[in-house]
mmCIF file of C-alpha atoms in Angstrom:
data_model
loop_
_atom_site.group_PDB
_atom_site.id
_atom_site.type_symbol
_atom_site.label_atom_id
_atom_site.label_comp_id
_atom_site.label_asym_id
_atom_site.label_seq_id
_atom_site.Cartn_x
_atom_site.Cartn_y
_atom_site.Cartn_z
ATOM 1 C CA UNK Y 2 -11.555 18.431 2.090
ATOM 2 C CA UNK Y 3 -15.192 19.584 2.818
ATOM 3 C CA UNK Y 4 -17.388 16.286 3.844
ATOM 4 C CA UNK Y 5 -20.946 16.115 4.771
ATOM 5 C CA UNK Y 6 -23.313 13.054 5.647
ATOM 6 C CA UNK Y 7 -26.799 13.906 5.330
ATOM 7 C CA UNK Y 8 -29.893 12.245 6.831
ATOM 8 C CA UNK Y 9 -33.037 14.096 6.052
ATOM 9 C CA UNK Y 10 -36.576 13.724 5.682
ATOM 10 C CA UNK Y 11 -36.332 12.537 1.881
ATOM 11 C CA UNK Y 12 -34.024 9.335 2.822
ATOM 12 C CA UNK Y 13 -34.532 8.599 6.337
ATOM 13 C CA UNK Y 14 -37.521 7.442 8.337
ATOM 14 C CA UNK Y 15 -38.785 10.095 10.787
ATOM 15 C CA UNK Y 16 -38.528 7.779 13.620
ATOM 16 C CA UNK Y 17 -35.019 7.330 13.161
ATOM 17 C CA UNK Y 18 -34.237 11.203 12.744
ATOM 18 C CA UNK Y 19 -36.300 11.690 15.966
ATOM 19 C CA UNK Y 20 -34.265 9.421 18.183
ATOM 20 C CA UNK Y 21 -30.890 10.456 16.674
ATOM 21 C CA UNK Y 22 -31.699 14.143 17.205
ATOM 22 C CA UNK Y 23 -31.955 13.389 20.815
ATOM 23 C CA UNK Y 24 -28.643 12.410 21.298
ATOM 24 C CA UNK Y 25 -26.889 14.433 18.584
ATOM 25 C CA UNK Y 26 -25.393 16.991 20.667
ATOM 26 C CA UNK Y 27 -22.070 15.614 21.369
ATOM 27 C CA UNK Y 28 -21.366 13.900 18.051
ATOM 28 C CA UNK Y 29 -18.972 16.784 16.695
ATOM 29 C CA UNK Y 30 -16.881 16.845 19.817
ATOM 30 C CA UNK Y 31 -16.824 12.931 19.870
ATOM 31 C CA UNK Y 32 -15.715 12.916 15.949
ATOM 32 C CA UNK Y 33 -12.826 15.138 16.689
ATOM 33 C CA UNK Y 34 -11.713 13.256 19.763
ATOM 34 C CA UNK Y 35 -11.740 9.940 17.996
ATOM 35 C CA UNK Y 36 -10.338 11.006 14.606
ATOM 36 C CA UNK Y 37 -7.137 12.408 14.158
ATOM 37 C CA UNK Y 38 -7.838 12.959 10.345
ATOM 38 C CA UNK Y 39 -10.866 15.534 11.349
ATOM 39 C CA UNK Y 40 -9.789 19.201 11.739
ATOM 40 C CA UNK Y 41 -13.385 20.479 12.280
ATOM 41 C CA UNK Y 42 -16.747 19.427 12.844
ATOM 42 C CA UNK Y 43 -20.356 20.881 12.930
ATOM 43 C CA UNK Y 44 -23.425 18.945 13.500
ATOM 44 C CA UNK Y 45 -27.017 20.336 12.270
ATOM 45 C CA UNK Y 46 -29.949 18.490 13.922
ATOM 46 C CA UNK Y 47 -33.146 19.852 13.081
ATOM 47 C CA UNK Y 48 -36.756 19.111 12.912
ATOM 48 C CA UNK Y 49 -36.210 16.830 9.767
ATOM 49 C CA UNK Y 50 -32.727 16.470 9.342
ATOM 50 C CA UNK Y 51 -29.204 15.415 10.745
ATOM 51 C CA UNK Y 52 -26.265 16.709 8.918
ATOM 52 C CA UNK Y 53 -22.343 16.222 9.979
ATOM 53 C CA UNK Y 54 -20.236 18.550 8.313
ATOM 54 C CA UNK Y 55 -16.454 17.854 8.526
ATOM 55 C CA UNK Y 56 -13.140 19.454 7.228
ATOM 56 C CA UNK Y 57 -10.822 16.357 6.693
ATOM 57 C CA UNK Y 58 -7.094 16.501 6.122
ATOM 58 C CA UNK Y 59 -5.311 16.450 2.775
ATOM 59 C CA UNK Y 60 -4.242 14.176 1.180
ATOM 60 C CA UNK Y 61 -6.357 11.319 2.859
ATOM 61 C CA UNK Y 62 -6.786 8.141 1.199
ATOM 62 C CA UNK Y 63 -10.491 6.921 1.268
ATOM 63 C CA UNK Y 64 -11.391 10.201 3.160
ATOM 64 C CA UNK Y 65 -15.263 9.929 2.633
ATOM 65 C CA UNK Y 66 -15.090 6.473 3.686
ATOM 66 C CA UNK Y 67 -13.271 6.835 6.808
ATOM 67 C CA UNK Y 68 -15.507 10.194 7.360
ATOM 68 C CA UNK Y 69 -18.569 8.063 7.273
ATOM 69 C CA UNK Y 70 -17.144 5.794 9.824
ATOM 70 C CA UNK Y 71 -16.228 8.490 12.037
ATOM 71 C CA UNK Y 72 -19.741 9.996 12.226
ATOM 72 C CA UNK Y 73 -21.405 6.418 12.648
ATOM 73 C CA UNK Y 74 -19.031 5.588 15.325
ATOM 74 C CA UNK Y 75 -19.738 8.659 17.247
ATOM 75 C CA UNK Y 76 -23.375 7.954 17.097
ATOM 76 C CA UNK Y 77 -23.116 4.305 17.802
ATOM 77 C CA UNK Y 78 -22.665 4.169 21.731
ATOM 78 C CA UNK Y 79 -25.986 6.750 21.925
ATOM 79 C CA UNK Y 80 -27.985 5.824 18.917
ATOM 80 C CA UNK Y 81 -27.535 2.143 18.650
ATOM 81 C CA UNK Y 82 -29.017 0.445 15.744
ATOM 82 C CA UNK Y 83 -30.418 3.593 14.633
ATOM 83 C CA UNK Y 84 -26.980 4.788 13.618
ATOM 84 C CA UNK Y 85 -26.319 1.818 11.335
ATOM 85 C CA UNK Y 86 -29.760 2.802 9.653
ATOM 86 C CA UNK Y 87 -28.050 6.325 9.077
ATOM 87 C CA UNK Y 88 -24.897 4.422 7.547
ATOM 88 C CA UNK Y 89 -27.545 2.706 5.131
ATOM 89 C CA UNK Y 90 -29.880 5.712 4.238
ATOM 90 C CA UNK Y 91 -27.670 8.716 4.868
ATOM 91 C CA UNK Y 92 -25.799 10.437 1.661
ATOM 92 C CA UNK Y 93 -22.149 11.406 1.660
ATOM 93 C CA UNK Y 94 -21.012 14.343 -0.165
ATOM 94 C CA UNK Y 95 -17.604 16.004 -0.890
ATOM 95 C CA UNK Y 96 -16.182 19.207 -1.909
ATOM 96 C CA UNK Y 97 -18.112 21.357 -3.898
ATOM 97 C CA UNK Y 98 -21.373 19.329 -3.663
ATOM 98 C CA UNK Y 99 -21.240 20.195 0.289
ATOM 99 C CA UNK Y 100 -21.003 23.897 -0.275
ATOM 100 C CA UNK Y 101 -24.139 23.834 -2.559
ATOM 101 C CA UNK Y 102 -25.984 21.454 -0.369
ATOM 102 C CA UNK Y 103 -25.445 23.675 2.660
ATOM 103 C CA UNK Y 104 -26.092 26.670 0.790
ATOM 104 C CA UNK Y 105 -29.459 25.009 -0.410
ATOM 105 C CA UNK Y 106 -30.185 23.786 3.128
ATOM 106 C CA UNK Y 107 -30.020 27.323 4.508
ATOM 107 C CA UNK Y 108 -31.962 28.717 1.954
ATOM 108 C CA UNK Y 109 -35.005 26.417 2.820
ATOM 109 C CA UNK Y 110 -34.658 24.720 -0.693
ATOM 110 C CA UNK Y 111 -33.928 21.320 0.700
ATOM 111 C CA UNK Y 112 -36.725 21.573 3.705
ATOM 112 C CA UNK Y 113 -39.613 19.402 4.112
ATOM 113 C CA UNK Y 114 -41.700 22.569 3.659
ATOM 114 C CA UNK Y 115 -39.919 24.590 0.761
ATOM 115 C CA UNK Y 116 -38.924 27.899 1.733
ATOM 116 C CA UNK Y 117 -39.419 27.634 5.385
ATOM 117 C CA UNK Y 118 -38.173 30.630 7.368
ATOM 118 C CA UNK Y 119 -36.207 28.944 10.648
ATOM 119 C CA UNK Y 120 -33.905 26.758 8.804
ATOM 120 C CA UNK Y 121 -31.076 29.583 8.555
ATOM 121 C CA UNK Y 122 -31.084 30.442 11.987
ATOM 122 C CA UNK Y 123 -30.767 26.552 12.658
ATOM 123 C CA UNK Y 124 -27.822 26.560 10.642
ATOM 124 C CA UNK Y 125 -25.949 29.330 12.203
ATOM 125 C CA UNK Y 126 -27.079 28.111 15.601
ATOM 126 C CA UNK Y 127 -25.328 24.989 14.653
ATOM 127 C CA UNK Y 128 -22.144 26.903 14.048
ATOM 128 C CA UNK Y 129 -22.368 28.784 17.073
ATOM 129 C CA UNK Y 130 -22.696 25.519 19.156
ATOM 130 C CA UNK Y 131 -19.453 24.025 17.367
ATOM 131 C CA UNK Y 132 -17.527 27.159 18.400
ATOM 132 C CA UNK Y 133 -18.569 26.850 21.992
ATOM 133 C CA UNK Y 134 -17.680 23.276 21.938
ATOM 134 C CA UNK Y 135 -14.261 24.080 20.277
ATOM 135 C CA UNK Y 136 -14.994 21.856 17.320
ATOM 136 C CA UNK Y 137 -15.367 24.241 14.139
ATOM 137 C CA UNK Y 138 -12.284 25.085 11.928
ATOM 138 C CA UNK Y 139 -11.401 28.079 9.674
ATOM 139 C CA UNK Y 140 -12.685 26.439 6.498
ATOM 140 C CA UNK Y 141 -16.304 25.397 8.207
ATOM 141 C CA UNK Y 142 -16.391 28.943 9.767
ATOM 142 C CA UNK Y 143 -16.062 30.372 6.143
ATOM 143 C CA UNK Y 144 -18.282 27.958 4.761
ATOM 144 C CA UNK Y 145 -21.243 28.376 7.135
ATOM 145 C CA UNK Y 146 -20.776 32.465 7.286
ATOM 146 C CA UNK Y 147 -20.906 32.285 3.605
ATOM 147 C CA UNK Y 148 -24.244 29.893 3.886
ATOM 148 C CA UNK Y 149 -25.907 32.858 5.749
ATOM 149 C CA UNK Y 150 -25.035 35.245 3.111
ATOM 150 C CA UNK Y 151 -26.608 33.058 0.460
ATOM 151 C CA UNK Y 152 -29.947 32.256 2.626
ATOM 152 C CA UNK Y 153 -30.282 36.279 2.783
ATOM 153 C CA UNK Y 154 -29.938 36.804 -0.776
ATOM 154 C CA UNK Y 155 -32.246 33.987 -1.643
ATOM 155 C CA UNK Y 156 -34.797 35.401 0.779
ATOM 156 C CA UNK Y 157 -34.880 38.704 -0.691
ATOM 157 C CA UNK Y 158 -35.780 36.952 -4.045
ATOM 158 C CA UNK Y 159 -39.361 37.304 -5.156
ATOM 159 C CA UNK Y 160 -40.307 33.782 -5.649
ATOM 160 C CA UNK Y 161 -38.835 32.423 -2.449
ATOM 161 C CA UNK Y 162 -40.145 35.214 -0.615
ATOM 162 C CA UNK Y 163 -43.725 34.481 -1.914
ATOM 163 C CA UNK Y 164 -43.264 30.391 -1.563
ATOM 164 C CA UNK Y 165 -41.679 30.794 1.903
ATOM 165 C CA UNK Y 166 -43.653 29.133 4.542
ATOM 166 C CA UNK Y 167 -42.743 27.948 7.886
ATOM 167 C CA UNK Y 168 -43.628 24.193 9.164
ATOM 168 C CA UNK Y 169 -46.012 26.081 11.728
ATOM 169 C CA UNK Y 170 -48.135 27.818 8.881
ATOM 170 C CA UNK Y 171 -48.390 24.773 7.087
ATOM 171 C CA UNK Y 172 -49.475 22.808 10.071
ATOM 172 C CA UNK Y 173 -52.027 25.443 10.800
ATOM 173 C CA UNK Y 174 -53.121 25.395 7.166
ATOM 174 C CA UNK Y 175 -54.073 21.713 7.446
ATOM 175 C CA UNK Y 176 -55.724 22.745 10.795
ATOM 176 C CA UNK Y 177 -57.804 25.221 9.074
ATOM 177 C CA UNK Y 178 -60.413 22.553 7.827
ATOM 178 C CA UNK Y 179 -60.544 21.440 11.514
ATOM 179 C CA UNK Y 180 -61.208 24.843 13.108
ATOM 180 C CA UNK Y 181 -64.055 26.758 11.430
ATOM 181 C CA UNK Y 182 -63.519 29.834 13.634
ATOM 182 C CA UNK Y 183 -59.889 30.576 15.222
ATOM 183 C CA UNK Y 184 -61.168 33.511 17.094
ATOM 184 C CA UNK Y 185 -63.786 31.343 18.800
ATOM 185 C CA UNK Y 186 -61.067 28.633 20.401
ATOM 186 C CA UNK Y 187 -58.473 28.529 22.965
ATOM 187 C CA UNK Y 188 -54.937 27.491 21.894
ATOM 188 C CA UNK Y 189 -52.252 26.466 23.957
ATOM 189 C CA UNK Y 190 -48.527 26.456 23.134
ATOM 190 C CA UNK Y 191 -46.440 23.985 24.980
ATOM 191 C CA UNK Y 192 -43.285 25.585 24.885
ATOM 192 C CA UNK Y 193 -41.242 28.756 24.261
ATOM 193 C CA UNK Y 194 -38.813 27.239 21.632
ATOM 194 C CA UNK Y 195 -37.706 28.876 17.889
ATOM 195 C CA UNK Y 196 -41.319 27.964 16.497
ATOM 196 C CA UNK Y 197 -43.279 29.519 19.473
ATOM 197 C CA UNK Y 198 -43.004 33.046 18.291
ATOM 198 C CA UNK Y 199 -43.806 32.155 14.554
ATOM 199 C CA UNK Y 200 -46.749 30.129 15.737
ATOM 200 C CA UNK Y 201 -48.110 33.319 17.473
ATOM 201 C CA UNK Y 202 -47.980 35.254 14.590
ATOM 202 C CA UNK Y 203 -49.441 32.439 12.279
ATOM 203 C CA UNK Y 204 -52.486 32.034 14.823
ATOM 204 C CA UNK Y 205 -52.887 35.982 14.961
ATOM 205 C CA UNK Y 206 -53.045 35.981 11.220
ATOM 206 C CA UNK Y 207 -55.808 33.651 11.121
ATOM 207 C CA UNK Y 208 -57.706 35.488 13.983
ATOM 208 C CA UNK Y 209 -57.000 33.504 16.816
ATOM 209 C CA UNK Y 210 -57.483 35.732 20.022
ATOM 210 C CA UNK Y 211 -57.070 33.529 23.062
ATOM 211 C CA UNK Y 212 -53.744 32.182 22.924
ATOM 212 C CA UNK Y 213 -51.939 30.680 26.021
ATOM 213 C CA UNK Y 214 -48.408 29.354 26.731
ATOM 214 C CA UNK Y 215 -47.047 26.589 29.056
ATOM 215 C CA UNK Y 216 -43.281 26.120 29.741
ATOM 216 C CA UNK Y 217 -41.750 23.260 31.577
ATOM 217 C CA UNK Y 218 -38.645 25.430 32.209
ATOM 218 C CA UNK Y 219 -40.472 28.511 33.818
ATOM 219 C CA UNK Y 220 -40.136 30.885 30.697
ATOM 220 C CA UNK Y 221 -44.069 30.951 30.216
ATOM 221 C CA UNK Y 222 -44.658 34.554 32.080
ATOM 222 C CA UNK Y 223 -41.723 36.073 30.265
ATOM 223 C CA UNK Y 224 -42.748 34.639 26.507
ATOM 224 C CA UNK Y 225 -46.521 35.850 27.742
ATOM 225 C CA UNK Y 226 -45.539 39.291 28.523
ATOM 226 C CA UNK Y 227 -43.192 39.607 25.284
ATOM 227 C CA UNK Y 228 -45.622 38.233 22.745
ATOM 228 C CA UNK Y 229 -49.385 39.111 24.515
ATOM 229 C CA UNK Y 230 -50.681 35.890 25.446
ATOM 230 C CA UNK Y 231 -51.626 34.571 28.493
ATOM 231 C CA UNK Y 232 -49.279 32.272 30.713
ATOM 232 C CA UNK Y 233 -50.245 28.636 32.387
ATOM 233 C CA UNK Y 234 -48.738 27.008 35.169
ATOM 234 C CA UNK Y 235 -50.410 23.820 35.048
ATOM 235 C CA UNK Y 236 -50.204 21.588 32.075
ATOM 236 C CA UNK Y 237 -53.166 19.264 32.560
ATOM 237 C CA UNK Y 238 -55.562 21.899 33.556
ATOM 238 C CA UNK Y 239 -54.330 24.239 30.396
ATOM 239 C CA UNK Y 240 -55.087 21.383 28.031
ATOM 240 C CA UNK Y 241 -58.350 20.683 29.738
ATOM 241 C CA UNK Y 242 -59.505 23.894 28.562
ATOM 242 C CA UNK Y 243 -57.785 24.371 25.155
ATOM 243 C CA UNK Y 244 -59.379 23.266 21.891
ATOM 244 C CA UNK Y 245 -56.041 23.077 20.100
ATOM 245 C CA UNK Y 246 -52.748 22.265 21.667
ATOM 246 C CA UNK Y 247 -49.469 23.014 19.488
ATOM 247 C CA UNK Y 248 -46.016 21.793 20.759
ATOM 248 C CA UNK Y 249 -42.901 23.546 19.934
ATOM 249 C CA UNK Y 250 -40.242 22.377 22.694
ATOM 250 C CA UNK Y 251 -37.377 20.046 23.393
ATOM 251 C CA UNK Y 252 -37.757 19.703 27.018
ATOM 252 C CA UNK Y 253 -40.955 18.246 27.672
ATOM 253 C CA UNK Y 254 -43.016 15.371 25.877
ATOM 254 C CA UNK Y 255 -46.841 15.113 26.097
ATOM 255 C CA UNK Y 256 -48.269 11.979 27.333
ATOM 256 C CA UNK Y 257 -51.763 10.347 27.115
ATOM 257 C CA UNK Y 258 -51.844 10.801 30.710
ATOM 258 C CA UNK Y 259 -51.688 14.783 30.351
ATOM 259 C CA UNK Y 260 -54.624 14.621 27.956
ATOM 260 C CA UNK Y 261 -57.965 14.786 30.511
ATOM 261 C CA UNK Y 262 -61.052 12.930 29.135
ATOM 262 C CA UNK Y 263 -62.628 14.927 26.382
ATOM 263 C CA UNK Y 264 -59.869 17.813 26.214
ATOM 264 C CA UNK Y 265 -58.008 19.102 23.409
ATOM 265 C CA UNK Y 266 -59.630 17.711 20.267
ATOM 266 C CA UNK Y 267 -56.786 18.868 18.119
ATOM 267 C CA UNK Y 268 -53.019 18.142 19.038
ATOM 268 C CA UNK Y 269 -50.278 19.988 16.802
ATOM 269 C CA UNK Y 270 -46.706 18.453 17.312
ATOM 270 C CA UNK Y 271 -43.967 20.178 15.739
ATOM 271 C CA UNK Y 272 -41.217 19.119 17.616
ATOM 272 C CA UNK Y 273 -38.571 16.692 16.701
ATOM 273 C CA UNK Y 274 -37.625 15.056 18.866
ATOM 274 C CA UNK Y 275 -41.299 14.293 19.239
ATOM 275 C CA UNK Y 276 -43.340 16.308 21.781
ATOM 276 C CA UNK Y 277 -46.081 14.299 21.817
ATOM 277 C CA UNK Y 278 -46.281 10.722 22.149
ATOM 278 C CA UNK Y 279 -47.852 8.643 19.379
ATOM 279 C CA UNK Y 280 -50.486 7.110 22.051
ATOM 280 C CA UNK Y 281 -52.156 10.859 22.046
ATOM 281 C CA UNK Y 282 -53.560 10.051 18.717
ATOM 282 C CA UNK Y 283 -55.650 7.003 19.832
ATOM 283 C CA UNK Y 284 -57.292 8.785 22.683
ATOM 284 C CA UNK Y 285 -61.086 9.134 21.973
ATOM 285 C CA UNK Y 286 -61.847 12.552 20.323
ATOM 286 C CA UNK Y 287 -58.096 13.489 19.954
ATOM 287 C CA UNK Y 288 -56.655 14.169 16.371
ATOM 288 C CA UNK Y 289 -52.918 14.116 16.185
ATOM 289 C CA UNK Y 290 -51.054 16.160 13.588
ATOM 290 C CA UNK Y 291 -47.187 15.428 13.598
ATOM 291 C CA UNK Y 292 -44.253 16.125 11.337
ATOM 292 C CA UNK Y 293 -44.676 13.016 9.704
ATOM 293 C CA UNK Y 294 -48.073 13.587 8.718
ATOM 294 C CA UNK Y 295 -47.484 17.265 7.797
ATOM 295 C CA UNK Y 296 -44.701 16.337 5.489
ATOM 296 C CA UNK Y 297 -46.713 13.542 3.697
ATOM 297 C CA UNK Y 298 -49.740 16.042 3.179
ATOM 298 C CA UNK Y 299 -48.378 19.381 2.922
ATOM 299 C CA UNK Y 300 -48.625 20.988 -0.729
ATOM 300 C CA UNK Y 301 -45.051 21.875 -1.155
ATOM 301 C CA UNK Y 302 -44.773 25.330 -3.724
ATOM 302 C CA UNK Y 303 -42.378 25.049 -6.581
ATOM 303 C CA UNK Y 304 -39.643 27.499 -6.396
ATOM 304 C CA UNK Y 305 -38.390 29.466 -9.724
ATOM 305 C CA UNK Y 306 -35.199 28.896 -11.278
ATOM 306 C CA UNK Y 307 -34.064 32.313 -9.958
ATOM 307 C CA UNK Y 308 -33.413 30.983 -6.420
ATOM 308 C CA UNK Y 309 -31.585 27.877 -7.555
ATOM 309 C CA UNK Y 310 -29.453 30.385 -9.798
ATOM 310 C CA UNK Y 311 -28.791 32.472 -6.738
ATOM 311 C CA UNK Y 312 -27.619 29.298 -4.680
ATOM 312 C CA UNK Y 313 -25.489 27.987 -7.527
ATOM 313 C CA UNK Y 314 -23.779 31.308 -8.045
ATOM 314 C CA UNK Y 315 -23.446 31.623 -4.180
ATOM 315 C CA UNK Y 316 -21.659 28.176 -4.475
ATOM 316 C CA UNK Y 317 -19.739 28.879 -7.332
ATOM 317 C CA UNK Y 318 -18.219 32.178 -6.049
ATOM 318 C CA UNK Y 319 -16.950 30.365 -2.550
ATOM 319 C CA UNK Y 320 -15.182 28.061 -4.644
ATOM 320 C CA UNK Y 321 -13.511 30.769 -6.543
ATOM 321 C CA UNK Y 322 -12.758 32.644 -3.563
ATOM 322 C CA UNK Y 323 -11.228 29.632 -1.775
ATOM 323 C CA UNK Y 324 -9.132 29.155 -5.000
ATOM 324 C CA UNK Y 325 -8.096 32.792 -5.365
ATOM 325 C CA UNK Y 326 -7.298 32.902 -1.532
ATOM 326 C CA UNK Y 327 -3.592 31.890 -1.735
ATOM 327 C CA UNK Y 328 -2.730 34.385 -4.376
ATOM 328 C CA UNK Y 329 -4.607 37.294 -2.333
ATOM 329 C CA UNK Y 330 -3.004 36.238 0.675
ATOM 330 C CA UNK Y 331 0.449 36.590 -0.851
ATOM 331 C CA UNK Y 332 0.150 39.699 -2.254
ATOM 332 C CA UNK Y 333 -1.572 41.067 1.044
ATOM 333 C CA UNK Y 334 0.985 39.616 2.869
ATOM 334 C CA UNK Y 335 3.608 40.945 0.736
ATOM 335 C CA UNK Y 336 2.467 44.510 1.026
ATOM 336 C CA UNK Y 337 1.759 44.384 4.579
ATOM 337 C CA UNK Y 338 5.619 43.575 5.287
ATOM 338 C CA UNK Y 339 6.543 46.317 2.724
ATOM 339 C CA UNK Y 340 4.253 48.556 4.856
ATOM 340 C CA UNK Y 341 5.448 47.588 8.117
ATOM 341 C CA UNK Y 342 9.191 48.073 7.041
ATOM 342 C CA UNK Y 343 8.508 51.596 6.201
ATOM 343 C CA UNK Y 344 6.783 52.385 9.173
ATOM 344 C CA UNK Y 345 9.400 51.243 11.241
ATOM 345 C CA UNK Y 346 12.168 52.941 9.215
ATOM 346 C CA UNK Y 347 10.164 56.467 9.508
ATOM 347 C CA UNK Y 348 9.396 55.871 13.221
ATOM 348 C CA UNK Y 349 13.271 55.119 13.779
ATOM 349 C CA UNK Y 350 14.332 58.324 11.965
ATOM 350 C CA UNK Y 351 11.415 60.959 12.318
ATOM 351 C CA UNK Y 352 8.545 59.333 14.370
ATOM 352 C CA UNK Y 353 5.246 58.518 13.064
ATOM 353 C CA UNK Y 354 2.108 59.429 14.891
ATOM 354 C CA UNK Y 355 -0.767 57.014 15.168
ATOM 355 C CA UNK Y 356 -3.020 59.107 12.750
ATOM 356 C CA UNK Y 357 -0.406 58.959 9.946
ATOM 357 C CA UNK Y 358 0.158 55.052 10.617
ATOM 358 C CA UNK Y 359 -3.978 54.521 10.488
ATOM 359 C CA UNK Y 360 -4.007 56.576 7.283
ATOM 360 C CA UNK Y 361 -0.829 54.537 5.549
ATOM 361 C CA UNK Y 362 -2.757 51.429 6.605
ATOM 362 C CA UNK Y 363 -5.994 52.446 5.319
ATOM 363 C CA UNK Y 364 -4.456 53.594 2.005
ATOM 364 C CA UNK Y 365 -2.909 50.089 1.699
ATOM 365 C CA UNK Y 366 -6.331 48.478 2.183
ATOM 366 C CA UNK Y 367 -7.697 50.616 -0.358
ATOM 367 C CA UNK Y 368 -5.078 49.956 -3.098
ATOM 368 C CA UNK Y 369 -5.289 46.089 -2.473
ATOM 369 C CA UNK Y 370 -9.210 45.943 -2.946
ATOM 370 C CA UNK Y 371 -9.681 46.282 -6.526
ATOM 371 C CA UNK Y 372 -6.946 43.649 -7.216
ATOM 372 C CA UNK Y 373 -8.553 41.140 -4.620
ATOM 373 C CA UNK Y 374 -11.890 41.728 -6.516
ATOM 374 C CA UNK Y 375 -10.184 41.228 -9.677
ATOM 375 C CA UNK Y 376 -8.398 38.081 -8.701
ATOM 376 C CA UNK Y 377 -11.676 36.419 -7.479
ATOM 377 C CA UNK Y 378 -13.485 37.293 -10.670
ATOM 378 C CA UNK Y 379 -10.528 35.768 -12.751
ATOM 379 C CA UNK Y 380 -10.587 32.748 -10.489
ATOM 380 C CA UNK Y 381 -14.291 32.326 -11.151
ATOM 381 C CA UNK Y 382 -13.695 32.699 -14.818
ATOM 382 C CA UNK Y 383 -10.984 29.813 -14.723
ATOM 383 C CA UNK Y 384 -8.172 32.094 -15.229
ATOM 384 C CA UNK Y 385 -6.304 31.443 -11.661
ATOM 385 C CA UNK Y 386 -3.123 30.951 -13.343
ATOM 386 C CA UNK Y 387 -3.133 34.326 -14.759
ATOM 387 C CA UNK Y 388 -3.888 35.648 -11.398
ATOM 388 C CA UNK Y 389 -0.862 33.757 -9.806
ATOM 389 C CA UNK Y 390 1.423 34.692 -12.591
ATOM 390 C CA UNK Y 391 0.640 38.461 -12.493
ATOM 391 C CA UNK Y 392 1.162 38.239 -8.729
ATOM 392 C CA UNK Y 393 4.481 36.684 -9.017
ATOM 393 C CA UNK Y 394 5.680 38.894 -12.167
ATOM 394 C CA UNK Y 395 4.934 42.148 -10.525
ATOM 395 C CA UNK Y 396 5.660 41.420 -7.051
ATOM 396 C CA UNK Y 397 7.911 38.580 -6.981
ATOM 397 C CA UNK Y 398 5.625 36.873 -4.644
ATOM 398 C CA UNK Y 399 4.653 32.920 -5.616
ATOM 399 C CA UNK Y 400 1.436 31.660 -4.182
ATOM 400 C CA UNK Y 401 1.618 28.646 -2.431
ATOM 401 C CA UNK Y 402 -1.364 26.696 -3.507
ATOM 402 C CA UNK Y 403 -2.395 24.294 -0.944
ATOM 403 C CA UNK Y 404 -2.386 20.388 -1.634
ATOM 404 C CA UNK Y 405 -6.194 20.212 -1.078
ATOM 405 C CA UNK Y 406 -6.786 22.755 -3.640
ATOM 406 C CA UNK Y 407 -4.768 20.807 -6.072
ATOM 407 C CA UNK Y 408 -6.356 17.390 -5.481
ATOM 408 C CA UNK Y 409 -9.799 19.144 -5.911
ATOM 409 C CA UNK Y 410 -8.703 20.642 -9.264
ATOM 410 C CA UNK Y 411 -7.391 17.298 -10.342
ATOM 411 C CA UNK Y 412 -10.742 15.646 -9.074
#
């Protein structure tokens, strides 16, 4: 069974998400180690959400309740009271609701800035990190891979493309009223993370010409060469000469001590965890825009029904493929066994060269393609029993439907 616990900008305070995101890196592994009923776990921690996606064993009595406790306990040692806050504010989803939610998240429909462009990459990065940690599962792999397809299709849709804006662009929209002419100010980027390149493009679109970058990890020079900006070595001196400072890093926190007197009249914090201490906003002559303020004041475009329909159709297709899979797998396994037996028989009698064998395998794949497509379509139309009956009648292969699918059907 698929399960998701989501805490995001709609149901949880930014300060809580901020602190949890600092300790979320080992959550998936901790859940796997401590919970023998969890087959796989992927944790998505972005600038405005914490989400734990799990695959649970079936049948499992009180599965969602146990899963919530598993996630909270995995966070508790590092997040303390914030884990309990997440228990109270987070929303638990199961089954098909998980599929639709992740597809909507990947497509930018659930973002603080609707249609933001970075989230699809962040979702796939969460999957890669789960692979590296050895915590993913076949079901979660398929779910996250399909979410990438849904995001690409949604992005190609006209109204989402028109509405799509990154958090960096929204922040700069807000900053436009404070910066009369971007071509006359020096802008400093602190960090070379995922938002940095997007921010450079958004600044240039506004006419900014003097853009510089500082990196605590020593990557400023490499980033500067790649994107045609200046590189800085000393943060405090770089801030002294900048009129606008934009932070987008996970490795450094700008403090009040980093801000020289009279420097940087506008500081934009795009990070979660926070890249800038809140006390910076209290310094004389300094205005701080952080994600909480950006989310509260940004005008969020409404998306047309077309994108919602794309996400809904993708989620429905995932479910129909999942239900049709046992019949398709049984048919393919049967054909493969027959093919292997025939190849072995002819190899023993007459010999079969590699090209002939490859051609036979290709032919089998071609012959199976159309039945597989038809099986998925019939499953989507609620005719899964017809598919299973046809496979058994024609080939004598009874599909073994997993118990988890039977439970979902009853539910």
